Amino acid sequence: MDWGLDGWGIYGVVGLGVGYGEFRKGEGGLICRRLGGMLGNKVEGGIGRMIDVVGVLARVVGVGV
């Protein structure tokens, strides 16, 4: 199945953000780290953990479909 430009564009933007943060800034490869600019220190607590859990579940469901 082909996702078209919309799906691959979203994957590309997220992948570039994670790659930049991990290799250039030395941060972990977690999704909550990419949202640190918007959420501030909240990514260190329960909100950050919830974002990471939702991100992992989305990946698992996306691969399973």
Coordinates of N, CA and C in Angstrom, one line a residue:
M1 N 0.8 -1.2 0.0 CA 0.0 0.0 0.0 C 0.9 1.2 0.0
D2 N 0.5 2.2 -0.8 CA 1.3 3.4 -0.9 C 0.6 4.5 0.0
W3 N 1.4 5.2 0.8 CA 0.9 6.2 1.7 C 0.8 7.5 1.0
G4 N 1.5 7.7 -0.1 CA 1.4 9.0 -0.8 C 2.4 10.0 -0.1
L5 N 2.4 11.2 -0.6 CA 3.3 12.2 -0.1 C 2.9 12.6 1.3
D6 N 1.6 12.6 1.7 CA 1.2 13.0 3.0 C 1.8 12.2 4.1
G7 N 1.6 10.9 4.0 CA 2.2 9.9 5.0 C 3.7 10.0 5.1
W8 N 4.3 9.9 4.0 CA 5.8 9.9 4.0 C 6.4 11.3 4.4
G9 N 5.6 12.4 4.2 CA 6.1 13.7 4.6 C 6.1 13.7 6.1
I10 N 5.0 13.2 6.8 CA 5.0 13.2 8.2 C 6.1 12.3 8.8
Y11 N 6.3 11.1 8.2 CA 7.4 10.3 8.7 C 8.7 11.0 8.5
G12 N 8.9 11.7 7.4 CA 10.2 12.4 7.2 C 10.4 13.5 8.2
V13 N 9.4 14.3 8.5 CA 9.6 15.4 9.4 C 9.9 14.9 10.8
V14 N 9.2 13.9 11.3 CA 9.5 13.3 12.6 C 10.8 12.7 12.6
G15 N 11.2 12.0 11.6 CA 12.5 11.3 11.5 C 13.6 12.3 11.5
L16 N 13.5 13.4 10.8 CA 14.5 14.5 10.8 C 14.6 15.1 12.2
G17 N 13.5 15.3 12.8 CA 13.6 15.9 14.2 C 14.3 15.0 15.2
V18 N 13.9 13.8 15.2 CA 14.6 12.8 16.1 C 16.0 12.7 15.8
G19 N 16.4 12.5 14.5 CA 17.8 12.4 14.1 C 18.6 13.6 14.4
Y20 N 18.1 14.8 14.2 CA 18.8 16.0 14.5 C 19.1 16.1 16.0
G21 N 18.0 15.9 16.8 CA 18.2 16.0 18.3 C 19.1 15.0 18.8
E22 N 19.1 13.8 18.3 CA 19.9 12.7 18.8 C 21.4 12.8 18.4
F23 N 21.7 13.2 17.2 CA 23.0 13.2 16.7 C 23.7 14.5 16.8
R24 N 23.0 15.6 16.7 CA 23.6 16.9 16.8 C 23.6 17.5 18.2
K25 N 22.5 17.3 18.9 CA 22.3 17.9 20.2 C 22.7 16.9 21.4
G26 N 22.9 15.6 21.0 CA 23.2 14.6 22.0 C 22.1 14.2 23.0
E27 N 20.9 14.5 22.6 CA 19.7 14.1 23.4 C 19.3 12.7 23.0
G28 N 18.4 12.1 23.8 CA 17.9 10.8 23.6 C 16.9 10.8 22.4
G29 N 16.6 9.7 21.9 CA 15.8 9.5 20.7 C 14.3 9.4 21.0
L30 N 13.9 10.1 22.1 CA 12.5 10.0 22.5 C 11.7 11.1 21.9
I31 N 10.4 10.8 21.7 CA 9.5 11.8 21.1 C 9.3 13.0 22.0
C32 N 9.3 12.8 23.3 CA 9.0 13.9 24.2 C 10.1 14.9 24.2
R33 N 11.3 14.5 23.9 CA 12.5 15.4 23.8 C 12.3 16.4 22.6
R34 N 11.6 16.0 21.6 CA 11.3 16.9 20.5 C 10.3 18.0 20.8
L35 N 9.5 17.7 21.8 CA 8.4 18.6 22.2 C 8.9 19.5 23.4
G36 N 10.1 19.3 23.8 CA 10.6 20.1 24.9 C 10.6 21.6 24.7
G37 N 10.7 22.1 23.5 CA 10.6 23.5 23.2 C 9.2 24.1 23.5
M38 N 8.2 23.2 23.3 CA 6.8 23.7 23.5 C 6.4 23.5 24.9
L39 N 6.8 22.4 25.5 CA 6.3 22.0 26.8 C 7.2 22.3 28.0
G40 N 8.5 22.7 27.7 CA 9.4 23.0 28.7 C 9.8 21.9 29.6
N41 N 9.8 22.1 30.9 CA 10.2 21.0 31.9 C 9.2 20.0 32.1
K42 N 8.0 20.2 31.5 CA 6.9 19.2 31.7 C 7.3 17.8 31.1
V43 N 8.2 17.8 30.1 CA 8.6 16.6 29.4 C 9.4 15.7 30.3
E44 N 9.9 16.2 31.5 CA 10.6 15.4 32.4 C 9.7 14.5 33.3
G45 N 8.4 14.9 33.4 CA 7.6 14.2 34.3 C 6.6 13.2 33.6
G46 N 5.4 13.2 34.2 CA 4.4 12.3 33.7 C 3.9 12.6 32.3
I47 N 3.9 13.8 31.9 CA 3.4 14.2 30.6 C 4.4 13.7 29.5
G48 N 5.7 13.8 29.8 CA 6.7 13.3 28.9 C 6.6 11.8 28.8
R49 N 6.4 11.1 29.9 CA 6.2 9.6 29.8 C 5.0 9.2 29.1
M50 N 3.9 9.9 29.2 CA 2.7 9.6 28.5 C 2.9 9.8 27.0
I51 N 3.6 10.9 26.6 CA 3.9 11.1 25.2 C 4.7 10.0 24.6
D52 N 5.7 9.5 25.4 CA 6.5 8.4 24.9 C 5.7 7.1 24.8
V53 N 4.8 6.8 25.7 CA 4.0 5.6 25.7 C 3.1 5.7 24.5
V54 N 2.4 6.8 24.2 CA 1.6 6.9 23.1 C 2.4 6.8 21.8
G55 N 3.6 7.3 21.7 CA 4.4 7.2 20.6 C 4.8 5.8 20.3
V56 N 5.2 5.0 21.3 CA 5.5 3.6 21.1 C 4.3 2.8 20.7
L57 N 3.1 3.1 21.3 CA 1.9 2.3 20.9 C 1.5 2.7 19.5
A58 N 1.7 3.9 19.1 CA 1.4 4.3 17.7 C 2.3 3.5 16.7
R59 N 3.6 3.4 17.1 CA 4.5 2.6 16.2 C 4.1 1.2 16.1
V60 N 3.8 0.6 17.3 CA 3.4 -0.8 17.3 C 2.2 -1.1 16.5
V61 N 1.2 -0.2 16.6 CA -0.1 -0.4 15.9 C 0.2 -0.1 14.4
G62 N 1.0 0.9 14.1 CA 1.3 1.2 12.7 C 2.0 0.1 12.0
V63 N 2.9 -0.6 12.7 CA 3.7 -1.7 12.1 C 2.7 -2.9 11.9
G64 N 1.8 -3.1 12.9 CA 0.9 -4.2 12.9 C -0.2 -4.1 11.9
V65 N -0.5 -2.9 11.4 CA -1.5 -2.8 10.4 C -0.9 -3.0 9.1

